[in-house]
mmCIF file of C-alpha atoms in Angstrom:
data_model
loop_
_atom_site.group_PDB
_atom_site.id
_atom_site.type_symbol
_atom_site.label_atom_id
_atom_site.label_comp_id
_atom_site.label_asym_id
_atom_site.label_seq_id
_atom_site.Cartn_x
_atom_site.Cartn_y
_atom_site.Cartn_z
ATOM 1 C CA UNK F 207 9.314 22.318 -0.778
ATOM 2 C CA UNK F 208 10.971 20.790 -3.544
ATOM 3 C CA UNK F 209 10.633 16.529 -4.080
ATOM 4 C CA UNK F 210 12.585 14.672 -6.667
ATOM 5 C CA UNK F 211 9.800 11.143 -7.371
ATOM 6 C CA UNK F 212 12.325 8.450 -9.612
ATOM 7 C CA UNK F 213 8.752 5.667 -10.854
ATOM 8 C CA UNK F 214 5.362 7.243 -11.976
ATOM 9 C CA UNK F 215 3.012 4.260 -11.221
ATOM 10 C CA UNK F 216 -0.014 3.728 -9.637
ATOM 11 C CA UNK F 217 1.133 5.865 -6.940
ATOM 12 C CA UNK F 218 3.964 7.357 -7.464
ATOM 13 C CA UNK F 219 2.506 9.742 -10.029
ATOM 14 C CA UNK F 220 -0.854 10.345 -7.751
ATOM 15 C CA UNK F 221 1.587 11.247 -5.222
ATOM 16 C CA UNK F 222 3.641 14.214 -7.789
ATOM 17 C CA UNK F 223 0.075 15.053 -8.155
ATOM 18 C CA UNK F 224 -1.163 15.974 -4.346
ATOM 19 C CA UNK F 225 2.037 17.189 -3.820
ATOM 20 C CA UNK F 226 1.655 19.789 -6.885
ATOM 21 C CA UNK F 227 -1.917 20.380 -5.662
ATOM 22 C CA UNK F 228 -0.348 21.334 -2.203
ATOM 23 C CA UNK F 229 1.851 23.637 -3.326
ATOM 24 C CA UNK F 230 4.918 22.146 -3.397
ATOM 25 C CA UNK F 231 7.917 21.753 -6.493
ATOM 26 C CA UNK F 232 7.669 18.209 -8.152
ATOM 27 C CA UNK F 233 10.697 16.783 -10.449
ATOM 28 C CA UNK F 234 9.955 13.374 -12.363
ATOM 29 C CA UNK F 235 11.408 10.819 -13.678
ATOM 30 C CA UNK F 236 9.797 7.713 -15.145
ATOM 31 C CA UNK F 237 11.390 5.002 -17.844
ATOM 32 C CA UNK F 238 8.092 5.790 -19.673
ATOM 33 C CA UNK F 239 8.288 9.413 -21.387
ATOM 34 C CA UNK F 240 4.874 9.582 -22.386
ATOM 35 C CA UNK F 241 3.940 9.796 -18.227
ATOM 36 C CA UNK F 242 6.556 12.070 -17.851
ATOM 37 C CA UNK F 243 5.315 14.298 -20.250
ATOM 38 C CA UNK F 244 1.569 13.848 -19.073
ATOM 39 C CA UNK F 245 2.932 14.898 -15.481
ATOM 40 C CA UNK F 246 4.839 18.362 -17.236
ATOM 41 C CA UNK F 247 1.972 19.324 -18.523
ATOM 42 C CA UNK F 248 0.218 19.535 -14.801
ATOM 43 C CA UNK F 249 3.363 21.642 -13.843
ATOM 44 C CA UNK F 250 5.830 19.114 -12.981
ATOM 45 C CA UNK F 251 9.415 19.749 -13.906
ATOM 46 C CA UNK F 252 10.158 16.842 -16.133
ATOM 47 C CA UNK F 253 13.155 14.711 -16.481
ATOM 48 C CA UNK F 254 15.132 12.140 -18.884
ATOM 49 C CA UNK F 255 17.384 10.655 -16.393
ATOM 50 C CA UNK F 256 18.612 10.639 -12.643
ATOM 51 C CA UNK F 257 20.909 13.330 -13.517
ATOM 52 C CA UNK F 258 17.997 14.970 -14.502
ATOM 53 C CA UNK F 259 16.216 14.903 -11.528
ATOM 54 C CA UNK F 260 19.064 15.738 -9.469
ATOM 55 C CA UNK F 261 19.986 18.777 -11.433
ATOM 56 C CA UNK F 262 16.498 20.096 -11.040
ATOM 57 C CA UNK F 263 16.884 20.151 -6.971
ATOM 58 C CA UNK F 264 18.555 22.608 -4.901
ATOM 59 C CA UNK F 265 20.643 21.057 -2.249
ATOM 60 C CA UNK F 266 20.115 19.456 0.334
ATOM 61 C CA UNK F 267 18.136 17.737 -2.206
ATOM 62 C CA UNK F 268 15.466 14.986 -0.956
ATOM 63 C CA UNK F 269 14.357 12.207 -3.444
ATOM 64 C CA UNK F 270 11.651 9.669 -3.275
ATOM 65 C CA UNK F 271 12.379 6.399 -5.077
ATOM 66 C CA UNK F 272 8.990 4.487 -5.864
ATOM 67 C CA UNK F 273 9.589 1.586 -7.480
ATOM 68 C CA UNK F 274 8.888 -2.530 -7.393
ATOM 69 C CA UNK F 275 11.041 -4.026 -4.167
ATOM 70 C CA UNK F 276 14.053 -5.590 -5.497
ATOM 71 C CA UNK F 277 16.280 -4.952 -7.829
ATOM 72 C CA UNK F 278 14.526 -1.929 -9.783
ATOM 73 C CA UNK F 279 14.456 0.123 -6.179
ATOM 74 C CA UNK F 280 18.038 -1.616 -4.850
ATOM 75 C CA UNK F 281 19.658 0.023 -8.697
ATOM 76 C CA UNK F 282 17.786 2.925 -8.205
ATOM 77 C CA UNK F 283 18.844 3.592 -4.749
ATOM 78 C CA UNK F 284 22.692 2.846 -5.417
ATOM 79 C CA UNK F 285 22.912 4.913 -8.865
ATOM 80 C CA UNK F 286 21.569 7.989 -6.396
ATOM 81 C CA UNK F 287 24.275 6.807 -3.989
ATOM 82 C CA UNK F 288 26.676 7.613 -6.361
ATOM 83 C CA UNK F 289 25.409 10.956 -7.491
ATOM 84 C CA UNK F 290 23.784 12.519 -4.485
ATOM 85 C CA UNK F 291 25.568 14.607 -1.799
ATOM 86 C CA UNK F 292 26.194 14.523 1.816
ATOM 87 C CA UNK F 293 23.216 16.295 3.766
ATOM 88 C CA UNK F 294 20.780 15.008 0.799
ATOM 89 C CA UNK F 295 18.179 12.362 1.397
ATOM 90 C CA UNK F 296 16.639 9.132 -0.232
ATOM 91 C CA UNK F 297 12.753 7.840 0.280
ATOM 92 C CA UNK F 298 11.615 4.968 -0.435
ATOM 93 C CA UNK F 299 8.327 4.325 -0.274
ATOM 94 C CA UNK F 300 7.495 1.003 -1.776
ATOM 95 C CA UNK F 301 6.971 -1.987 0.075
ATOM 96 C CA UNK F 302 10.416 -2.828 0.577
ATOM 97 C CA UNK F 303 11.558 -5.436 2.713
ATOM 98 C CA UNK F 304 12.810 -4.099 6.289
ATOM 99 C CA UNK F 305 16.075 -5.445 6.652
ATOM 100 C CA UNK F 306 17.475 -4.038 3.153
ATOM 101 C CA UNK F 307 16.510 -0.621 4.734
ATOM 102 C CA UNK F 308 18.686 -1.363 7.531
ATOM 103 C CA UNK F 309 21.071 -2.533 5.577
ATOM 104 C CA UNK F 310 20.738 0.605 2.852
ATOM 105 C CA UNK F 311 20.749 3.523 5.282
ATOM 106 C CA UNK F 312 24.060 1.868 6.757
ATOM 107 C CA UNK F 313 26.105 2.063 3.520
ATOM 108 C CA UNK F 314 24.686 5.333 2.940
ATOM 109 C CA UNK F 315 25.243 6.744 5.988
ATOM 110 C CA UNK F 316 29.019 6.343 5.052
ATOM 111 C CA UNK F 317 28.249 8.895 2.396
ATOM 112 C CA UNK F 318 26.266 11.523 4.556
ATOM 113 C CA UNK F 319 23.307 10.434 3.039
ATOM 114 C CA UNK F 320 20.300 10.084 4.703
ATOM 115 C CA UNK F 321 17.918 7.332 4.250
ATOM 116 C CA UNK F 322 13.638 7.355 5.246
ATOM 117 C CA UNK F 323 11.752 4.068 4.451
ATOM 118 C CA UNK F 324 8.002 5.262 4.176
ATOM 119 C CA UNK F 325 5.616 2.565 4.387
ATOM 120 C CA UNK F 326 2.887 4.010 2.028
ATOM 121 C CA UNK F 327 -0.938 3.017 2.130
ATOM 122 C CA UNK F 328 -3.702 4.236 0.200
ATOM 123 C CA UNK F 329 -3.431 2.464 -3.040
ATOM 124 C CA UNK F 330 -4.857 4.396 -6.525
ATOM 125 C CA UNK F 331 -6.973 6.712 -4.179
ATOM 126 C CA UNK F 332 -4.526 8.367 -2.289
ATOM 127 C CA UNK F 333 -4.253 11.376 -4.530
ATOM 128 C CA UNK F 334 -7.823 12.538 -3.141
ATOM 129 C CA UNK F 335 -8.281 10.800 0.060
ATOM 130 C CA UNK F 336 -4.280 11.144 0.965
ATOM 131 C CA UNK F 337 -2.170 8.238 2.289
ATOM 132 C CA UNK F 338 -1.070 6.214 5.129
ATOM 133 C CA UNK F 339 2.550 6.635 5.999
ATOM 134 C CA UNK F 340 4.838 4.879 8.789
ATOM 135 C CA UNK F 341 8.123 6.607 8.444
ATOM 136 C CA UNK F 342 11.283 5.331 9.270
ATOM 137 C CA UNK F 343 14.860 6.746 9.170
ATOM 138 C CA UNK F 344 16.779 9.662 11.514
ATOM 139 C CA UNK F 345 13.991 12.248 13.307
ATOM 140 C CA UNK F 346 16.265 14.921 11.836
ATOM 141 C CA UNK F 347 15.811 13.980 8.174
ATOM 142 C CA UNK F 348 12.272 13.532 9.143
ATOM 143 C CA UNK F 349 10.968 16.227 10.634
ATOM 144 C CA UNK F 350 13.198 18.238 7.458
ATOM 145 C CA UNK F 351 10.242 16.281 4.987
ATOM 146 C CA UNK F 352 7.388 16.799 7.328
ATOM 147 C CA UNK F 353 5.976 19.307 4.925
ATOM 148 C CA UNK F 354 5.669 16.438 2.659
ATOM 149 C CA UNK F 355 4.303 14.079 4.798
ATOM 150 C CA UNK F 356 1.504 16.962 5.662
ATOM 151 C CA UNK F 357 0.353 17.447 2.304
ATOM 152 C CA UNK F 358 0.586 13.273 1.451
ATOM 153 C CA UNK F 359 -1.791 12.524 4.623
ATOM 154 C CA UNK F 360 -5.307 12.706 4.934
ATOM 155 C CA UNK F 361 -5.079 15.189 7.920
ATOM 156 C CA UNK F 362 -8.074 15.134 10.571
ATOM 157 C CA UNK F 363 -10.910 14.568 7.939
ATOM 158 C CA UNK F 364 -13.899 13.418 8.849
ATOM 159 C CA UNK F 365 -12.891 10.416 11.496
ATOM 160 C CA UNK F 366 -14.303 10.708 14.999
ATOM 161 C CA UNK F 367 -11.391 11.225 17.418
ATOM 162 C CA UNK F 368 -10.405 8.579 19.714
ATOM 163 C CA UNK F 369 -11.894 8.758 22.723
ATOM 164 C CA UNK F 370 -9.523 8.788 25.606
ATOM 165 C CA UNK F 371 -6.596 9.708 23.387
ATOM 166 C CA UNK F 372 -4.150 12.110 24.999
ATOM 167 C CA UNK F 373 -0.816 11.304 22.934
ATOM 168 C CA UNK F 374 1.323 14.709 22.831
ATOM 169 C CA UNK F 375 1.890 13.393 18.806
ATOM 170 C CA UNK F 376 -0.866 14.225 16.960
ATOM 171 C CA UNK F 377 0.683 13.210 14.078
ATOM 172 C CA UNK F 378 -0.936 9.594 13.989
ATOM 173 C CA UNK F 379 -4.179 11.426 13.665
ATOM 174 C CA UNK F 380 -3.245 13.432 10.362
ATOM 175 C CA UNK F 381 -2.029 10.139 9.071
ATOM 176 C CA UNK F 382 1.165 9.476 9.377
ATOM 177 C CA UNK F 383 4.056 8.785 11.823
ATOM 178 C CA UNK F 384 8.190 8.672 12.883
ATOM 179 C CA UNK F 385 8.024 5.058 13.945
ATOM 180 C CA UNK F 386 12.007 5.113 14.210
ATOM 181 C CA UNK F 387 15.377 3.993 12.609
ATOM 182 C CA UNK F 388 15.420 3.007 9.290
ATOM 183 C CA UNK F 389 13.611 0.216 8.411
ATOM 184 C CA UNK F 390 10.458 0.096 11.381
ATOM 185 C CA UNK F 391 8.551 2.430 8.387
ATOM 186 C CA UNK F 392 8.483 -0.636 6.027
ATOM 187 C CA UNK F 393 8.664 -3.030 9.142
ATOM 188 C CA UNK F 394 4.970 -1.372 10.512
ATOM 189 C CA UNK F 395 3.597 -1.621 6.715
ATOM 190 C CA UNK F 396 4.571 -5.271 6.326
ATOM 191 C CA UNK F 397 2.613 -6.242 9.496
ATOM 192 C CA UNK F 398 -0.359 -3.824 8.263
ATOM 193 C CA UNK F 399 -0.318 -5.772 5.120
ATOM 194 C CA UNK F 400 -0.049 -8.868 6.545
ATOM 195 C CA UNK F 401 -3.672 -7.837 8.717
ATOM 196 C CA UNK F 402 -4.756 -6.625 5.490
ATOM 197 C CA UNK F 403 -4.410 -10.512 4.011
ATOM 198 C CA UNK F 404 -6.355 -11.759 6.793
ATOM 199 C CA UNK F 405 -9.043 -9.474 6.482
ATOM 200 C CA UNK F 406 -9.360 -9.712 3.202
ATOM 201 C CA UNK F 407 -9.958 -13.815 3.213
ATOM 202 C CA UNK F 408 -12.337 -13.269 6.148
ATOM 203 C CA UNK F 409 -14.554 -11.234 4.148
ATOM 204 C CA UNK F 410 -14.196 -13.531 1.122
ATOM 205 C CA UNK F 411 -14.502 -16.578 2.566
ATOM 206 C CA UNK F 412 -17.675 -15.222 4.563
ATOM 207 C CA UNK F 413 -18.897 -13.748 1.440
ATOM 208 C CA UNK F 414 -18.165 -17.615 -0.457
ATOM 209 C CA UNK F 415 -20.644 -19.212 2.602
ATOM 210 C CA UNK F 416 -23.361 -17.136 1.687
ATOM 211 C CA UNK F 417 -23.100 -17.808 -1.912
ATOM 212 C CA UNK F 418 -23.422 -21.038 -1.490
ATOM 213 C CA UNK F 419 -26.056 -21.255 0.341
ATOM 214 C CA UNK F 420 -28.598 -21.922 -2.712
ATOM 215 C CA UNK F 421 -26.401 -25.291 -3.772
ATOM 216 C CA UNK F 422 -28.087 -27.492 -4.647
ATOM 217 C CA UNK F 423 -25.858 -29.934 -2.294
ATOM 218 C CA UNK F 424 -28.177 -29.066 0.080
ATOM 219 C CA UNK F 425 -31.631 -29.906 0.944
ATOM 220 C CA UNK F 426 -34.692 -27.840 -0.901
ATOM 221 C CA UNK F 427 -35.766 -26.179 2.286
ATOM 222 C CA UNK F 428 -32.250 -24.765 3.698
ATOM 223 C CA UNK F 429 -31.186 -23.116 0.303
ATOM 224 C CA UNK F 430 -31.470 -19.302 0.515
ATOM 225 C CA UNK F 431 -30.851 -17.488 -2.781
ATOM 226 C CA UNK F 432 -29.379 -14.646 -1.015
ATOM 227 C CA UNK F 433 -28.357 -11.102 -2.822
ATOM 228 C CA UNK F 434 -24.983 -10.631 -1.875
ATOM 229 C CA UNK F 435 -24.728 -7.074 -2.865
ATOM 230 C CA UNK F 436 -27.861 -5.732 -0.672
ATOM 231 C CA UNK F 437 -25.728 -7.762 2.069
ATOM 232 C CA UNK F 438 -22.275 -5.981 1.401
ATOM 233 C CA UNK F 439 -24.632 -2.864 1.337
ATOM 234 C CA UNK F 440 -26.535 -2.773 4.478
ATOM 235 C CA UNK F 441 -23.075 -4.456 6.569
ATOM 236 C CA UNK F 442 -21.758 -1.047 5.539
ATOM 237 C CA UNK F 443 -23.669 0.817 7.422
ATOM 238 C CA UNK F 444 -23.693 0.266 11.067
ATOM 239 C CA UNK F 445 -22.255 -2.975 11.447
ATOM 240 C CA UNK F 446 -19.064 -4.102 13.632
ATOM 241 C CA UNK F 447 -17.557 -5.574 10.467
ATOM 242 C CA UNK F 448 -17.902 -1.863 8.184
ATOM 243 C CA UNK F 449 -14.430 -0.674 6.661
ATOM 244 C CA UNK F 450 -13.175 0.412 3.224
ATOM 245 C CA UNK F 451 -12.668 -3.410 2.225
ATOM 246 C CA UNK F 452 -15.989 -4.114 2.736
ATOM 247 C CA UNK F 453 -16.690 -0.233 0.439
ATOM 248 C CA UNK F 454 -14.562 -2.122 -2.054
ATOM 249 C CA UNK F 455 -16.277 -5.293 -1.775
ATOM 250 C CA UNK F 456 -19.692 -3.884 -2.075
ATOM 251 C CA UNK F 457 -18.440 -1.729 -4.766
ATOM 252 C CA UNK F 458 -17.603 -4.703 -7.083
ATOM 253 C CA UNK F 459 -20.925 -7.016 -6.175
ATOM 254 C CA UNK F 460 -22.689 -4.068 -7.362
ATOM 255 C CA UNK F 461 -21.230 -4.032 -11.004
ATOM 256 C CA UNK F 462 -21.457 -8.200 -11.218
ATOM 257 C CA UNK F 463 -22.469 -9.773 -8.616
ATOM 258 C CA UNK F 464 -20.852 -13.215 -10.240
ATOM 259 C CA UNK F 465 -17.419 -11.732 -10.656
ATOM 260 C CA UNK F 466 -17.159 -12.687 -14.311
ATOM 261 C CA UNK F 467 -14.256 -10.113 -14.762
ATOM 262 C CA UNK F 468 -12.116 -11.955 -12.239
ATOM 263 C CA UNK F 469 -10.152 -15.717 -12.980
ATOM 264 C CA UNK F 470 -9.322 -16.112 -8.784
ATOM 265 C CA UNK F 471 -5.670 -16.535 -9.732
ATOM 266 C CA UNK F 472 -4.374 -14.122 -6.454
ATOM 267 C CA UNK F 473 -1.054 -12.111 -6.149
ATOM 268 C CA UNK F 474 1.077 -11.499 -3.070
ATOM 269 C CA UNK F 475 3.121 -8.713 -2.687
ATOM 270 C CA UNK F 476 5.775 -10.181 -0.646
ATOM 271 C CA UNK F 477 4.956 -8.671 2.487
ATOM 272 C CA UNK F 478 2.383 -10.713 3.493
ATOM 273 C CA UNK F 479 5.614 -13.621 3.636
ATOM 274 C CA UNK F 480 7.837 -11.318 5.002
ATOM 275 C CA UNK F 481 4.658 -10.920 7.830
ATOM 276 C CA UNK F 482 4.968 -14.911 8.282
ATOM 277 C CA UNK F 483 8.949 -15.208 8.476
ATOM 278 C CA UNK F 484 8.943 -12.181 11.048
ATOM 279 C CA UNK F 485 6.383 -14.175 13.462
ATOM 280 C CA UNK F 486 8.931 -16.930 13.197
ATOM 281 C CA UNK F 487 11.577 -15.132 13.851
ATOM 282 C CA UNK F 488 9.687 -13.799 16.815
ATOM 283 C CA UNK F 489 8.453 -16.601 17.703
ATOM 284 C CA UNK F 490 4.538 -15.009 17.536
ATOM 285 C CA UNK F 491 1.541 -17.507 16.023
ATOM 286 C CA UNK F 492 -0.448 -16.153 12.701
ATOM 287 C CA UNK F 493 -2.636 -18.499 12.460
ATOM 288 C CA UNK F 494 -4.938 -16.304 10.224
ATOM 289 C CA UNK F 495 -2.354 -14.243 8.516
ATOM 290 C CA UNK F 496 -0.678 -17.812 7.756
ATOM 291 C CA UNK F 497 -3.800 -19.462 6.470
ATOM 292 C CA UNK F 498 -4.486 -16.356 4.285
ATOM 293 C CA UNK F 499 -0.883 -16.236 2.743
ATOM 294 C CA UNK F 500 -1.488 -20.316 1.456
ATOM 295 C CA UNK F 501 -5.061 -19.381 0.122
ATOM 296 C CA UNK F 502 -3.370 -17.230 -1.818
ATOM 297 C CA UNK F 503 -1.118 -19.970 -2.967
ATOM 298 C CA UNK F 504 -3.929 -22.389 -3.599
ATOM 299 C CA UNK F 505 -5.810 -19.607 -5.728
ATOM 300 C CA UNK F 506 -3.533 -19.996 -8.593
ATOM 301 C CA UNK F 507 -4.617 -23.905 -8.825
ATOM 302 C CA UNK F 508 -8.040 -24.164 -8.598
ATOM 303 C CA UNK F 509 -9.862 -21.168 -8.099
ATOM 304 C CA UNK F 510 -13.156 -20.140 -5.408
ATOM 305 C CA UNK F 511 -15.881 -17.741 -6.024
ATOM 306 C CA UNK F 512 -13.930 -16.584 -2.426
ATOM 307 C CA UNK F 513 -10.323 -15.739 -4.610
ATOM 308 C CA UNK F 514 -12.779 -13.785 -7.268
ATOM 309 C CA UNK F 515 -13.696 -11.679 -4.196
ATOM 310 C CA UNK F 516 -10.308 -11.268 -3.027
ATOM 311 C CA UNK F 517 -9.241 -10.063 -6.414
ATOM 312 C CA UNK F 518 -11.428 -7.719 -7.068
ATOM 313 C CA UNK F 519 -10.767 -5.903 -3.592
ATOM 314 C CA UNK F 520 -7.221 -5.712 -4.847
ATOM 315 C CA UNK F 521 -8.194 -4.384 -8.052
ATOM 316 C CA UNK F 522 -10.887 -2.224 -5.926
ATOM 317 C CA UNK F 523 -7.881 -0.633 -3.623
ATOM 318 C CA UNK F 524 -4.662 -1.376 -5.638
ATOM 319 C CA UNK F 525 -5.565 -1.334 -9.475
ATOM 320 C CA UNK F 526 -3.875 -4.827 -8.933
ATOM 321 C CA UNK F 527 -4.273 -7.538 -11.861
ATOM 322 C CA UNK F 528 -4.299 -10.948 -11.597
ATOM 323 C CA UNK F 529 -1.600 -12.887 -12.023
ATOM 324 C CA UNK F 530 -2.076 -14.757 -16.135
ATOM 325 C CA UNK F 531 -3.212 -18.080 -16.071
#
């Protein structure tokens, strides 16, 4: 099948890449021609504009827009708008807020366009262990880019079934699925990155207690000089609290164990707010997602050995940097 991918990033180029490996017809399109050009020499077709791009697909054409949320994606999209055709579709699969996907597939609707918000996880390593998707948008358009979806997703793998599953939609368990109209895709993603906050500062701040405990704050014979690697190692493996955060966390105690590399100054995306104005809207508590969203906030004042953590899982999962001090 043949994808048009408008931003060559951290993921969008991974994901021209498992597509090519799958077997399907790539067209690019970055502002930066040297990644361009590195992605046309691993067989993608390359491109120096939209028009490009758009020229390169047969109709109906299908085009997936992975860019920063805001303007960059909302140009993006409406420069397409104006070029695409009816029966021809627009992805985007950033982490765009929900209600401009409502609002997007809407107006282009008007044009016979379709529109399919993908909420994508799996961060730099997607290209070999696949992604996450929650897809959003009109079931027809959908199940048109399921051979996508199929070769983006980490299929069956190595996970244990459920036990006591019987869902007729096995799609979940490949890795991705239709969650429905436009805008429950990136609405689904925003609440898994909201979790994704909370987990994160649970780990950290667990991870800050046991550092800690050799202060010399407290008395002689309750210090324990603890090694905090050996303990991210062995929770790995057969404890309740295993998962790839606590991979990542291990992963970066093992190279420095003090965190040199990392100032504690902590991004948010924007979806971990968007998670916290939804629950108000709803009128659902977050009391952890909340908390986690303001230690983020507090990071870029006076930094923990706990933010350190939390950066390098997002450097670990995301290739995200800090924000400059």
């Amino acid at each position: 099948m043949q994808l048009g991918i408008i931003g060559l990033g951290r993921m969008g180029g991974n994901i021209a890449r498992r597509l090519m490996k799958h077997g399907h017809e790539v067209a690019v399109y970055d502002r930066s021609a040297e990644t361009v050009a590195g992605l046309g020499q691993e067989g993608a077709i390359t491109a120096d504009s939209l028009d490009g791009v758009i020229a390169a697909l047969a109709q109906p054409r299908a085009i997936w827009v992975m860019l920063p949320a805001g303007e960059p994606t909302e140009q993006t999209i409406a420069e397409l708008a104006d070029r695409l055709a009816p029966g021809d579709v627009i992805i985007d699969g950033g982490n765009t807020y929900y209600k401009d996907d409502i609002r997007r597939a809407k107006t282009l609707a008007e044009k016979g366009i379709d529109y399919v918000d993908v909420g994508t996880s799996g961060g730099v390593w997607g290209l070999e262990r696949g992604y996450c998707m929650m897809i959003g948008g009109k079931s027809e358009a959908v199940e048109r880019l399921e051979p996508i979806f199929e070769a983006l997703a980490p299929g069956y793998g190595s996970i244990e079934r459920t036990r006591g599953r019987n869902a007729p939609d096995e799609r979940a368990e490949r890795g991705f699925i239709f969650t429905g109209p436009a805008g429950s895709g990136h609405f689904v993603k925003m609440v898994h990155n909201g979790i994704e906050y909370g987990l994160m500062q649970a780990y950290a701040e667990g991870f800050d207690i046991l550092k800690m405990k050799n202060s010399s704050k407290l008395p002689e014979d309750e210090r324990f000089d603890l090694d905090l690697a050996d303990i991210a190692e062995v929770w790995r493996r057969g404890s309740v609290v295993s998962s790839w955060l606590l991979d990542l966390t291990a992963q970066a105690l093992a190279g420095d164990v003090e965190l040199e590399k990392f100032s504690g100054s902590v991004a948010d995306s924007g979806e971990g707010r968007w998670t916290i104005e939804a629950a108000i809207e709803e009128a659902v508590p977050v009391n952890v997602l909340s908390a986690a969203l303001y230690a983020r906030f507090r990071s870029r004042q006076q930094a923990t050995y706990a933010d350190k953590l939390l950066s390098a899982m997002r450097f670990g999962f995301g290739g995200h940097v800090e924000i400059p001090q």
